[in-house]
């Protein structure tokens, strides 16, 4: 199973999702079964480490983003990954523009994976871009990634243990 989280810059939201997912997958002892990566639809931050604010907010919750570097999504990623999980509808639209038609079902929104029982996020479709906002935005990204990645692991578990 292989998953790529996708946002615009690959320095705030998708590296946060990658770091949270790696941590939770490790706790669930599934690290050998799931390949995890992230990428941006834009090209501004290729080779750059995650944003300091994202790194520090993640670090305070025990997630390490230091080793990650920005990269841009490429058409070949639709062959490499089973799921391309986008943060917002603009990311989905950008992915669809470069996706081979037969691979479109691989594109999903992260918040689809939050369990319906988690009322905190019911009706929240997107992970909002925190780049131009304050510190709260980065905490909210982490809260959303934690809720959705737990749901994602639960959704994948039947396929991984089969
Ligand atoms: P991300 O946030 O998509 O969550 O990584 C952004 C990072 C950089 C920019 C926009 C959003 N930017 O305009 O450079």
PDB file of C-alpha atoms and ligand atoms in Angstrom:
ATOM      1  CA  UNK A   1       0.000   0.000   0.000  1.00  0.00           C
ATOM      2  CA  UNK A   2       1.406   3.408  -0.935  1.00  0.00           C
ATOM      3  CA  UNK A   3       0.054   6.842  -0.102  1.00  0.00           C
ATOM      4  CA  UNK A   4       1.089  10.335  -1.166  1.00  0.00           C
ATOM      5  CA  UNK A   5      -0.348  13.353   0.683  1.00  0.00           C
ATOM      6  CA  UNK A   6      -0.690  16.409  -1.545  1.00  0.00           C
ATOM      7  CA  UNK A   7      -1.050  20.155  -0.894  1.00  0.00           C
ATOM      8  CA  UNK A   8      -0.012  23.308  -2.747  1.00  0.00           C
ATOM      9  CA  UNK A   9       3.491  24.045  -1.453  1.00  0.00           C
ATOM     10  CA  UNK A  10       4.515  20.743   0.240  1.00  0.00           C
ATOM     11  CA  UNK A  11       5.895  22.746   3.163  1.00  0.00           C
ATOM     12  CA  UNK A  12       2.893  23.023   5.545  1.00  0.00           C
ATOM     13  CA  UNK A  13      -0.087  20.671   5.247  1.00  0.00           C
ATOM     14  CA  UNK A  14       1.121  17.610   3.325  1.00  0.00           C
ATOM     15  CA  UNK A  15       4.420  17.231   5.254  1.00  0.00           C
ATOM     16  CA  UNK A  16       2.356  17.516   8.463  1.00  0.00           C
ATOM     17  CA  UNK A  17       0.039  14.752   7.222  1.00  0.00           C
ATOM     18  CA  UNK A  18       3.080  12.666   6.259  1.00  0.00           C
ATOM     19  CA  UNK A  19       4.690  13.113   9.695  1.00  0.00           C
ATOM     20  CA  UNK A  20       1.469  12.333  11.587  1.00  0.00           C
ATOM     21  CA  UNK A  21       0.747   9.295   9.389  1.00  0.00           C
ATOM     22  CA  UNK A  22       4.292   7.921   9.804  1.00  0.00           C
ATOM     23  CA  UNK A  23       3.989   8.235  13.564  1.00  0.00           C
ATOM     24  CA  UNK A  24       0.548   6.576  13.780  1.00  0.00           C
ATOM     25  CA  UNK A  25       1.503   3.823  11.319  1.00  0.00           C
ATOM     26  CA  UNK A  26       4.587   3.113  13.455  1.00  0.00           C
ATOM     27  CA  UNK A  27       2.450   2.916  16.604  1.00  0.00           C
ATOM     28  CA  UNK A  28       0.087   0.538  14.785  1.00  0.00           C
ATOM     29  CA  UNK A  29       3.105  -1.610  13.785  1.00  0.00           C
ATOM     30  CA  UNK A  30       2.212  -1.226  10.109  1.00  0.00           C
ATOM     31  CA  UNK A  31       5.349   0.654   8.968  1.00  0.00           C
ATOM     32  CA  UNK A  32       6.461  -2.233   6.768  1.00  0.00           C
ATOM     33  CA  UNK A  33       3.103  -2.377   5.007  1.00  0.00           C
ATOM     34  CA  UNK A  34       2.537   1.277   4.077  1.00  0.00           C
ATOM     35  CA  UNK A  35       4.777   3.544   2.001  1.00  0.00           C
ATOM     36  CA  UNK A  36       4.146   7.206   2.875  1.00  0.00           C
ATOM     37  CA  UNK A  37       5.219  10.315   0.969  1.00  0.00           C
ATOM     38  CA  UNK A  38       4.037  13.862   0.235  1.00  0.00           C
ATOM     39  CA  UNK A  39       4.253  16.364  -2.623  1.00  0.00           C
ATOM     40  CA  UNK A  40       3.029  19.799  -3.721  1.00  0.00           C
ATOM     41  CA  UNK A  41       1.115  20.755  -6.831  1.00  0.00           C
ATOM     42  CA  UNK A  42       3.265  23.927  -7.061  1.00  0.00           C
ATOM     43  CA  UNK A  43       6.994  24.179  -7.717  1.00  0.00           C
ATOM     44  CA  UNK A  44       8.060  27.059  -5.405  1.00  0.00           C
ATOM     45  CA  UNK A  45       9.452  24.980  -2.557  1.00  0.00           C
ATOM     46  CA  UNK A  46      11.225  22.109  -4.304  1.00  0.00           C
ATOM     47  CA  UNK A  47      14.084  20.954  -2.046  1.00  0.00           C
ATOM     48  CA  UNK A  48      12.955  23.138   0.865  1.00  0.00           C
ATOM     49  CA  UNK A  49      12.379  21.829   4.410  1.00  0.00           C
ATOM     50  CA  UNK A  50       8.906  22.209   5.931  1.00  0.00           C
ATOM     51  CA  UNK A  51       7.889  25.698   7.109  1.00  0.00           C
ATOM     52  CA  UNK A  52       9.350  26.520  10.573  1.00  0.00           C
ATOM     53  CA  UNK A  53       5.866  27.047  12.002  1.00  0.00           C
ATOM     54  CA  UNK A  54       4.690  23.630  10.769  1.00  0.00           C
ATOM     55  CA  UNK A  55       7.881  21.982  12.063  1.00  0.00           C
ATOM     56  CA  UNK A  56       7.641  23.528  15.504  1.00  0.00           C
ATOM     57  CA  UNK A  57       3.922  22.868  15.929  1.00  0.00           C
ATOM     58  CA  UNK A  58       4.455  19.236  14.874  1.00  0.00           C
ATOM     59  CA  UNK A  59       7.518  18.886  17.134  1.00  0.00           C
ATOM     60  CA  UNK A  60       5.504  19.987  20.173  1.00  0.00           C
ATOM     61  CA  UNK A  61       3.209  16.996  19.564  1.00  0.00           C
ATOM     62  CA  UNK A  62       6.090  14.580  19.007  1.00  0.00           C
ATOM     63  CA  UNK A  63       6.103  14.462  15.191  1.00  0.00           C
ATOM     64  CA  UNK A  64       9.408  14.957  13.390  1.00  0.00           C
ATOM     65  CA  UNK A  65       9.339  16.764  10.031  1.00  0.00           C
ATOM     66  CA  UNK A  66      13.043  17.739   9.893  1.00  0.00           C
ATOM     67  CA  UNK A  67      14.124  15.223   7.273  1.00  0.00           C
ATOM     68  CA  UNK A  68      11.366  16.055   4.780  1.00  0.00           C
ATOM     69  CA  UNK A  69      12.041  18.120   1.629  1.00  0.00           C
ATOM     70  CA  UNK A  70       9.603  19.721  -0.785  1.00  0.00           C
ATOM     71  CA  UNK A  71       8.927  18.111  -4.129  1.00  0.00           C
ATOM     72  CA  UNK A  72       6.401  18.630  -6.890  1.00  0.00           C
ATOM     73  CA  UNK A  73       3.878  15.979  -7.883  1.00  0.00           C
ATOM     74  CA  UNK A  74       4.529  14.392 -11.282  1.00  0.00           C
ATOM     75  CA  UNK A  75       2.401  12.269 -13.639  1.00  0.00           C
ATOM     76  CA  UNK A  76       4.500   9.188 -12.741  1.00  0.00           C
ATOM     77  CA  UNK A  77       3.243   9.474  -9.144  1.00  0.00           C
ATOM     78  CA  UNK A  78      -0.154   8.182 -10.296  1.00  0.00           C
ATOM     79  CA  UNK A  79       1.530   4.885 -11.181  1.00  0.00           C
ATOM     80  CA  UNK A  80       3.646   4.758  -8.010  1.00  0.00           C
ATOM     81  CA  UNK A  81       0.917   5.412  -5.435  1.00  0.00           C
ATOM     82  CA  UNK A  82      -2.343   3.646  -4.585  1.00  0.00           C
ATOM     83  CA  UNK A  83      -3.828   6.819  -3.089  1.00  0.00           C
ATOM     84  CA  UNK A  84      -3.111  10.522  -3.652  1.00  0.00           C
ATOM     85  CA  UNK A  85      -4.726  12.292  -0.728  1.00  0.00           C
ATOM     86  CA  UNK A  86      -5.320  16.014  -1.232  1.00  0.00           C
ATOM     87  CA  UNK A  87      -5.864  18.693   1.406  1.00  0.00           C
ATOM     88  CA  UNK A  88      -8.364  20.861  -0.493  1.00  0.00           C
ATOM     89  CA  UNK A  89     -10.483  21.051  -3.636  1.00  0.00           C
ATOM     90  CA  UNK A  90      -7.899  23.150  -5.494  1.00  0.00           C
ATOM     91  CA  UNK A  91      -5.327  20.408  -4.927  1.00  0.00           C
ATOM     92  CA  UNK A  92      -7.838  17.879  -6.284  1.00  0.00           C
ATOM     93  CA  UNK A  93      -8.413  20.024  -9.393  1.00  0.00           C
ATOM     94  CA  UNK A  94      -4.652  20.411  -9.966  1.00  0.00           C
ATOM     95  CA  UNK A  95      -4.140  16.646  -9.571  1.00  0.00           C
ATOM     96  CA  UNK A  96      -6.953  15.868 -12.013  1.00  0.00           C
ATOM     97  CA  UNK A  97      -5.310  18.066 -14.642  1.00  0.00           C
ATOM     98  CA  UNK A  98      -2.202  15.841 -14.770  1.00  0.00           C
ATOM     99  CA  UNK A  99      -3.773  12.496 -13.878  1.00  0.00           C
ATOM    100  CA  UNK A 100      -4.150   9.721 -16.481  1.00  0.00           C
ATOM    101  CA  UNK A 101      -7.968   9.217 -16.776  1.00  0.00           C
ATOM    102  CA  UNK A 102      -7.797   5.594 -15.608  1.00  0.00           C
ATOM    103  CA  UNK A 103      -6.103   6.630 -12.325  1.00  0.00           C
ATOM    104  CA  UNK A 104      -8.601   9.295 -11.222  1.00  0.00           C
ATOM    105  CA  UNK A 105     -10.166   7.146  -8.523  1.00  0.00           C
ATOM    106  CA  UNK A 106      -6.869   7.289  -6.638  1.00  0.00           C
ATOM    107  CA  UNK A 107      -7.419  10.996  -5.856  1.00  0.00           C
ATOM    108  CA  UNK A 108      -9.186  11.568  -2.532  1.00  0.00           C
ATOM    109  CA  UNK A 109      -9.660  14.355   0.037  1.00  0.00           C
ATOM    110  CA  UNK A 110      -8.004  13.845   3.447  1.00  0.00           C
ATOM    111  CA  UNK A 111     -11.097  14.832   5.431  1.00  0.00           C
ATOM    112  CA  UNK A 112     -13.122  12.011   3.809  1.00  0.00           C
ATOM    113  CA  UNK A 113     -11.278   9.680   6.180  1.00  0.00           C
ATOM    114  CA  UNK A 114     -12.409  11.323   9.433  1.00  0.00           C
ATOM    115  CA  UNK A 115     -14.836   8.875  11.078  1.00  0.00           C
ATOM    116  CA  UNK A 116     -18.447  10.108  11.074  1.00  0.00           C
ATOM    117  CA  UNK A 117     -18.492   9.665  14.843  1.00  0.00           C
ATOM    118  CA  UNK A 118     -15.956  12.517  15.164  1.00  0.00           C
ATOM    119  CA  UNK A 119     -18.464  15.394  15.352  1.00  0.00           C
ATOM    120  CA  UNK A 120     -15.730  18.034  15.657  1.00  0.00           C
ATOM    121  CA  UNK A 121     -15.074  17.880  11.910  1.00  0.00           C
ATOM    122  CA  UNK A 122     -18.474  16.966  10.514  1.00  0.00           C
ATOM    123  CA  UNK A 123     -19.093  19.201   7.508  1.00  0.00           C
ATOM    124  CA  UNK A 124     -15.417  20.227   7.190  1.00  0.00           C
ATOM    125  CA  UNK A 125     -14.356  19.252   3.676  1.00  0.00           C
ATOM    126  CA  UNK A 126     -10.903  20.804   3.429  1.00  0.00           C
ATOM    127  CA  UNK A 127      -7.699  21.313   5.408  1.00  0.00           C
ATOM    128  CA  UNK A 128      -7.339  25.096   5.157  1.00  0.00           C
ATOM    129  CA  UNK A 129      -4.030  26.535   3.972  1.00  0.00           C
ATOM    130  CA  UNK A 130      -2.278  27.922   7.086  1.00  0.00           C
ATOM    131  CA  UNK A 131       0.562  29.649   5.192  1.00  0.00           C
ATOM    132  CA  UNK A 132      -0.729  33.226   5.316  1.00  0.00           C
ATOM    133  CA  UNK A 133      -2.444  32.924   8.714  1.00  0.00           C
ATOM    134  CA  UNK A 134      -1.506  32.690  12.391  1.00  0.00           C
ATOM    135  CA  UNK A 135      -0.334  29.940  14.713  1.00  0.00           C
ATOM    136  CA  UNK A 136      -3.881  28.586  15.245  1.00  0.00           C
ATOM    137  CA  UNK A 137      -3.971  27.467  11.633  1.00  0.00           C
ATOM    138  CA  UNK A 138      -1.051  25.110  12.168  1.00  0.00           C
ATOM    139  CA  UNK A 139      -2.667  23.613  15.280  1.00  0.00           C
ATOM    140  CA  UNK A 140      -5.871  23.062  13.329  1.00  0.00           C
ATOM    141  CA  UNK A 141      -3.953  21.335  10.512  1.00  0.00           C
ATOM    142  CA  UNK A 142      -2.460  18.984  13.113  1.00  0.00           C
ATOM    143  CA  UNK A 143      -5.862  18.297  14.706  1.00  0.00           C
ATOM    144  CA  UNK A 144      -7.329  17.504  11.288  1.00  0.00           C
ATOM    145  CA  UNK A 145      -4.388  15.312  10.259  1.00  0.00           C
ATOM    146  CA  UNK A 146      -4.584  13.347  13.514  1.00  0.00           C
ATOM    147  CA  UNK A 147      -8.320  12.702  13.144  1.00  0.00           C
ATOM    148  CA  UNK A 148      -8.127  11.826   9.443  1.00  0.00           C
ATOM    149  CA  UNK A 149      -4.985   9.665   9.641  1.00  0.00           C
ATOM    150  CA  UNK A 150      -6.504   7.576  12.434  1.00  0.00           C
ATOM    151  CA  UNK A 151      -9.548   7.038  10.211  1.00  0.00           C
ATOM    152  CA  UNK A 152      -7.336   6.305   7.209  1.00  0.00           C
ATOM    153  CA  UNK A 153      -5.446   3.587   9.102  1.00  0.00           C
ATOM    154  CA  UNK A 154      -8.742   2.053  10.210  1.00  0.00           C
ATOM    155  CA  UNK A 155     -10.000   2.137   6.594  1.00  0.00           C
ATOM    156  CA  UNK A 156      -6.810   0.511   5.260  1.00  0.00           C
ATOM    157  CA  UNK A 157      -6.468  -2.150   7.949  1.00  0.00           C
ATOM    158  CA  UNK A 158      -8.693  -4.794   6.295  1.00  0.00           C
ATOM    159  CA  UNK A 159      -6.630  -4.600   3.079  1.00  0.00           C
ATOM    160  CA  UNK A 160      -3.341  -4.785   5.007  1.00  0.00           C
ATOM    161  CA  UNK A 161      -4.141  -7.809   7.107  1.00  0.00           C
ATOM    162  CA  UNK A 162      -5.804  -9.759   4.272  1.00  0.00           C
TER     163      UNK A 162
HETATM  164  P1  LIG B   1       0.963  24.191   1.904  1.00  0.00           P
HETATM  165  O1  LIG B   1       1.014  25.757   2.232  1.00  0.00           O
HETATM  166  O2  LIG B   1       0.255  24.061   0.577  1.00  0.00           O
HETATM  167  O3  LIG B   1       0.158  23.639   3.036  1.00  0.00           O
HETATM  168  O4  LIG B   1       2.388  23.706   1.880  1.00  0.00           O
HETATM  169  C1  LIG B   1       1.540  26.706   1.348  1.00  0.00           C
HETATM  170  C2  LIG B   1       2.899  26.902   1.280  1.00  0.00           C
HETATM  171  C3  LIG B   1       3.407  27.869   0.442  1.00  0.00           C
HETATM  172  C4  LIG B   1       2.553  28.643  -0.313  1.00  0.00           C
HETATM  173  C5  LIG B   1       1.204  28.445  -0.261  1.00  0.00           C
HETATM  174  C6  LIG B   1       0.688  27.469   0.583  1.00  0.00           C
HETATM  175  N1  LIG B   1       3.083  29.666  -1.142  1.00  0.00           N
HETATM  176  O5  LIG B   1       2.298  30.446  -1.707  1.00  0.00           O
HETATM  177  O6  LIG B   1       4.318  29.755  -1.277  1.00  0.00           O
END
